[in-house]
JSON list of C-alpha atoms in Angstrom, two decimals:
[
{"chain": "A", "resi": 291, "resn": "UNK", "atom": "CA", "xyz": [12.30, -26.72, 31.44]},
{"chain": "A", "resi": 292, "resn": "UNK", "atom": "CA", "xyz": [12.67, -23.83, 33.52]},
{"chain": "A", "resi": 293, "resn": "UNK", "atom": "CA", "xyz": [16.12, -23.58, 35.37]},
{"chain": "A", "resi": 294, "resn": "UNK", "atom": "CA", "xyz": [16.17, -23.57, 39.18]},
{"chain": "A", "resi": 295, "resn": "UNK", "atom": "CA", "xyz": [17.54, -21.30, 41.48]},
{"chain": "A", "resi": 296, "resn": "UNK", "atom": "CA", "xyz": [21.07, -22.39, 43.24]},
{"chain": "A", "resi": 297, "resn": "UNK", "atom": "CA", "xyz": [21.03, -21.37, 46.83]},
{"chain": "A", "resi": 298, "resn": "UNK", "atom": "CA", "xyz": [23.60, -19.21, 47.94]},
{"chain": "A", "resi": 299, "resn": "UNK", "atom": "CA", "xyz": [25.64, -18.76, 51.93]},
{"chain": "A", "resi": 300, "resn": "UNK", "atom": "CA", "xyz": [28.50, -17.21, 52.37]},
{"chain": "A", "resi": 301, "resn": "UNK", "atom": "CA", "xyz": [31.87, -18.07, 54.05]},
{"chain": "A", "resi": 302, "resn": "UNK", "atom": "CA", "xyz": [32.40, -17.43, 57.54]},
{"chain": "A", "resi": 303, "resn": "UNK", "atom": "CA", "xyz": [36.34, -17.57, 56.18]},
{"chain": "A", "resi": 304, "resn": "UNK", "atom": "CA", "xyz": [36.50, -15.93, 53.19]},
{"chain": "A", "resi": 305, "resn": "UNK", "atom": "CA", "xyz": [33.16, -13.84, 52.86]},
{"chain": "A", "resi": 306, "resn": "UNK", "atom": "CA", "xyz": [32.78, -15.39, 49.69]},
{"chain": "A", "resi": 307, "resn": "UNK", "atom": "CA", "xyz": [29.40, -16.25, 48.39]},
{"chain": "A", "resi": 308, "resn": "UNK", "atom": "CA", "xyz": [29.40, -19.84, 47.23]},
{"chain": "A", "resi": 309, "resn": "UNK", "atom": "CA", "xyz": [26.53, -22.58, 46.28]},
{"chain": "A", "resi": 310, "resn": "UNK", "atom": "CA", "xyz": [24.99, -24.36, 49.38]},
{"chain": "A", "resi": 311, "resn": "UNK", "atom": "CA", "xyz": [26.27, -27.71, 48.13]},
{"chain": "A", "resi": 312, "resn": "UNK", "atom": "CA", "xyz": [30.09, -26.43, 48.40]},
{"chain": "A", "resi": 313, "resn": "UNK", "atom": "CA", "xyz": [30.12, -25.71, 52.52]},
{"chain": "A", "resi": 314, "resn": "UNK", "atom": "CA", "xyz": [29.61, -27.21, 55.08]},
{"chain": "A", "resi": 315, "resn": "UNK", "atom": "CA", "xyz": [27.28, -25.97, 57.82]},
{"chain": "A", "resi": 316, "resn": "UNK", "atom": "CA", "xyz": [28.32, -26.08, 61.61]},
{"chain": "A", "resi": 317, "resn": "UNK", "atom": "CA", "xyz": [25.87, -25.23, 64.00]},
{"chain": "A", "resi": 318, "resn": "UNK", "atom": "CA", "xyz": [25.13, -24.65, 67.82]},
{"chain": "A", "resi": 319, "resn": "UNK", "atom": "CA", "xyz": [22.46, -25.67, 69.62]},
{"chain": "A", "resi": 320, "resn": "UNK", "atom": "CA", "xyz": [20.69, -23.51, 72.37]},
{"chain": "A", "resi": 321, "resn": "UNK", "atom": "CA", "xyz": [22.44, -25.78, 74.65]},
{"chain": "A", "resi": 322, "resn": "UNK", "atom": "CA", "xyz": [25.55, -24.94, 73.09]},
{"chain": "A", "resi": 323, "resn": "UNK", "atom": "CA", "xyz": [26.33, -27.74, 71.67]},
{"chain": "A", "resi": 324, "resn": "UNK", "atom": "CA", "xyz": [28.22, -27.52, 68.51]},
{"chain": "A", "resi": 325, "resn": "UNK", "atom": "CA", "xyz": [28.11, -30.41, 65.22]},
{"chain": "A", "resi": 326, "resn": "UNK", "atom": "CA", "xyz": [28.94, -30.61, 62.09]},
{"chain": "A", "resi": 327, "resn": "UNK", "atom": "CA", "xyz": [25.64, -30.21, 59.62]},
{"chain": "A", "resi": 328, "resn": "UNK", "atom": "CA", "xyz": [25.68, -32.01, 56.76]},
{"chain": "A", "resi": 329, "resn": "UNK", "atom": "CA", "xyz": [21.93, -32.13, 56.01]},
{"chain": "A", "resi": 330, "resn": "UNK", "atom": "CA", "xyz": [22.04, -28.22, 56.39]},
{"chain": "A", "resi": 331, "resn": "UNK", "atom": "CA", "xyz": [18.50, -28.95, 58.60]},
{"chain": "A", "resi": 332, "resn": "UNK", "atom": "CA", "xyz": [19.63, -29.40, 62.43]},
{"chain": "A", "resi": 333, "resn": "UNK", "atom": "CA", "xyz": [18.42, -26.07, 64.52]},
{"chain": "A", "resi": 334, "resn": "UNK", "atom": "CA", "xyz": [20.55, -24.13, 65.66]},
{"chain": "A", "resi": 335, "resn": "UNK", "atom": "CA", "xyz": [23.06, -21.00, 64.82]},
{"chain": "A", "resi": 336, "resn": "UNK", "atom": "CA", "xyz": [24.82, -22.08, 62.14]},
{"chain": "A", "resi": 337, "resn": "UNK", "atom": "CA", "xyz": [27.73, -20.85, 60.02]},
{"chain": "A", "resi": 338, "resn": "UNK", "atom": "CA", "xyz": [28.69, -21.99, 56.50]},
{"chain": "A", "resi": 339, "resn": "UNK", "atom": "CA", "xyz": [32.74, -23.17, 55.49]},
{"chain": "A", "resi": 340, "resn": "UNK", "atom": "CA", "xyz": [33.61, -23.52, 51.73]},
{"chain": "A", "resi": 341, "resn": "UNK", "atom": "CA", "xyz": [34.74, -27.69, 51.46]},
{"chain": "A", "resi": 342, "resn": "UNK", "atom": "CA", "xyz": [39.02, -26.53, 51.35]},
{"chain": "A", "resi": 343, "resn": "UNK", "atom": "CA", "xyz": [41.20, -27.86, 53.60]},
{"chain": "A", "resi": 344, "resn": "UNK", "atom": "CA", "xyz": [43.26, -24.33, 53.73]},
{"chain": "A", "resi": 345, "resn": "UNK", "atom": "CA", "xyz": [39.80, -22.73, 54.11]},
{"chain": "A", "resi": 346, "resn": "UNK", "atom": "CA", "xyz": [39.65, -25.02, 57.74]},
{"chain": "A", "resi": 347, "resn": "UNK", "atom": "CA", "xyz": [42.39, -24.71, 58.43]},
{"chain": "A", "resi": 348, "resn": "UNK", "atom": "CA", "xyz": [42.26, -20.55, 58.23]},
{"chain": "A", "resi": 349, "resn": "UNK", "atom": "CA", "xyz": [39.70, -21.20, 60.92]},
{"chain": "A", "resi": 350, "resn": "UNK", "atom": "CA", "xyz": [40.92, -23.43, 62.86]},
{"chain": "A", "resi": 351, "resn": "UNK", "atom": "CA", "xyz": [44.42, -21.07, 63.53]},
{"chain": "A", "resi": 352, "resn": "UNK", "atom": "CA", "xyz": [42.87, -17.80, 63.83]},
{"chain": "A", "resi": 353, "resn": "UNK", "atom": "CA", "xyz": [39.44, -20.08, 65.62]},
{"chain": "A", "resi": 354, "resn": "UNK", "atom": "CA", "xyz": [37.11, -18.32, 63.40]},
{"chain": "A", "resi": 355, "resn": "UNK", "atom": "CA", "xyz": [34.14, -20.48, 63.99]},
{"chain": "A", "resi": 356, "resn": "UNK", "atom": "CA", "xyz": [34.34, -19.39, 67.84]},
{"chain": "A", "resi": 357, "resn": "UNK", "atom": "CA", "xyz": [33.89, -15.87, 67.56]},
{"chain": "A", "resi": 358, "resn": "UNK", "atom": "CA", "xyz": [30.90, -16.57, 65.10]},
{"chain": "A", "resi": 359, "resn": "UNK", "atom": "CA", "xyz": [29.09, -19.28, 67.00]},
{"chain": "A", "resi": 360, "resn": "UNK", "atom": "CA", "xyz": [30.22, -17.53, 70.05]},
{"chain": "A", "resi": 361, "resn": "UNK", "atom": "CA", "xyz": [31.31, -20.77, 72.42]},
{"chain": "A", "resi": 362, "resn": "UNK", "atom": "CA", "xyz": [35.04, -21.91, 72.56]},
{"chain": "A", "resi": 363, "resn": "UNK", "atom": "CA", "xyz": [35.70, -25.27, 70.46]},
{"chain": "A", "resi": 364, "resn": "UNK", "atom": "CA", "xyz": [38.53, -27.82, 70.72]},
{"chain": "A", "resi": 365, "resn": "UNK", "atom": "CA", "xyz": [41.15, -28.41, 68.68]},
{"chain": "A", "resi": 366, "resn": "UNK", "atom": "CA", "xyz": [39.19, -31.95, 68.58]},
{"chain": "A", "resi": 367, "resn": "UNK", "atom": "CA", "xyz": [36.10, -30.40, 66.64]},
{"chain": "A", "resi": 368, "resn": "UNK", "atom": "CA", "xyz": [38.64, -28.62, 64.54]},
{"chain": "A", "resi": 369, "resn": "UNK", "atom": "CA", "xyz": [40.45, -31.74, 63.77]},
{"chain": "A", "resi": 370, "resn": "UNK", "atom": "CA", "xyz": [37.05, -33.56, 63.20]},
{"chain": "A", "resi": 371, "resn": "UNK", "atom": "CA", "xyz": [35.69, -30.99, 60.56]},
{"chain": "A", "resi": 372, "resn": "UNK", "atom": "CA", "xyz": [39.70, -31.11, 58.96]},
{"chain": "A", "resi": 373, "resn": "UNK", "atom": "CA", "xyz": [39.12, -34.56, 58.13]},
{"chain": "A", "resi": 374, "resn": "UNK", "atom": "CA", "xyz": [35.22, -34.55, 56.98]},
{"chain": "A", "resi": 375, "resn": "UNK", "atom": "CA", "xyz": [36.27, -31.65, 54.83]},
{"chain": "A", "resi": 376, "resn": "UNK", "atom": "CA", "xyz": [39.43, -33.91, 53.22]},
{"chain": "A", "resi": 377, "resn": "UNK", "atom": "CA", "xyz": [37.14, -37.03, 53.23]},
{"chain": "A", "resi": 378, "resn": "UNK", "atom": "CA", "xyz": [34.13, -34.72, 50.83]},
{"chain": "A", "resi": 379, "resn": "UNK", "atom": "CA", "xyz": [36.42, -32.59, 48.74]},
{"chain": "A", "resi": 380, "resn": "UNK", "atom": "CA", "xyz": [38.37, -36.47, 47.91]},
{"chain": "A", "resi": 381, "resn": "UNK", "atom": "CA", "xyz": [34.29, -37.87, 47.18]},
{"chain": "A", "resi": 382, "resn": "UNK", "atom": "CA", "xyz": [33.35, -34.86, 45.04]},
{"chain": "A", "resi": 383, "resn": "UNK", "atom": "CA", "xyz": [36.24, -35.43, 42.70]},
{"chain": "A", "resi": 384, "resn": "UNK", "atom": "CA", "xyz": [36.21, -38.84, 42.54]},
{"chain": "A", "resi": 385, "resn": "UNK", "atom": "CA", "xyz": [32.80, -39.41, 42.25]},
{"chain": "A", "resi": 386, "resn": "UNK", "atom": "CA", "xyz": [32.07, -35.41, 40.43]},
{"chain": "A", "resi": 387, "resn": "UNK", "atom": "CA", "xyz": [28.42, -34.19, 41.12]},
{"chain": "A", "resi": 388, "resn": "UNK", "atom": "CA", "xyz": [26.14, -36.07, 42.08]}
]
């Protein structure tokens, strides 16, 4: 059986290349609406952050996503992202790679 190529993406916080499944995509639409994109298919400018709470906290402290997406994000959005990442990480630890 032929081995499939694993899509890689770069985290905007750490600068590391990781498999796409280990990252979460954040998008900014043409209207300027910023949202978490679990499917990775929403249209608009995208930025990837690793599924690590520490990395999301660094992005929040340094406002990295604000610069990358060229917008101003609220603390509520960063908290929502942090909660999402913590949930996904806990889920991955419970169920493994599905």
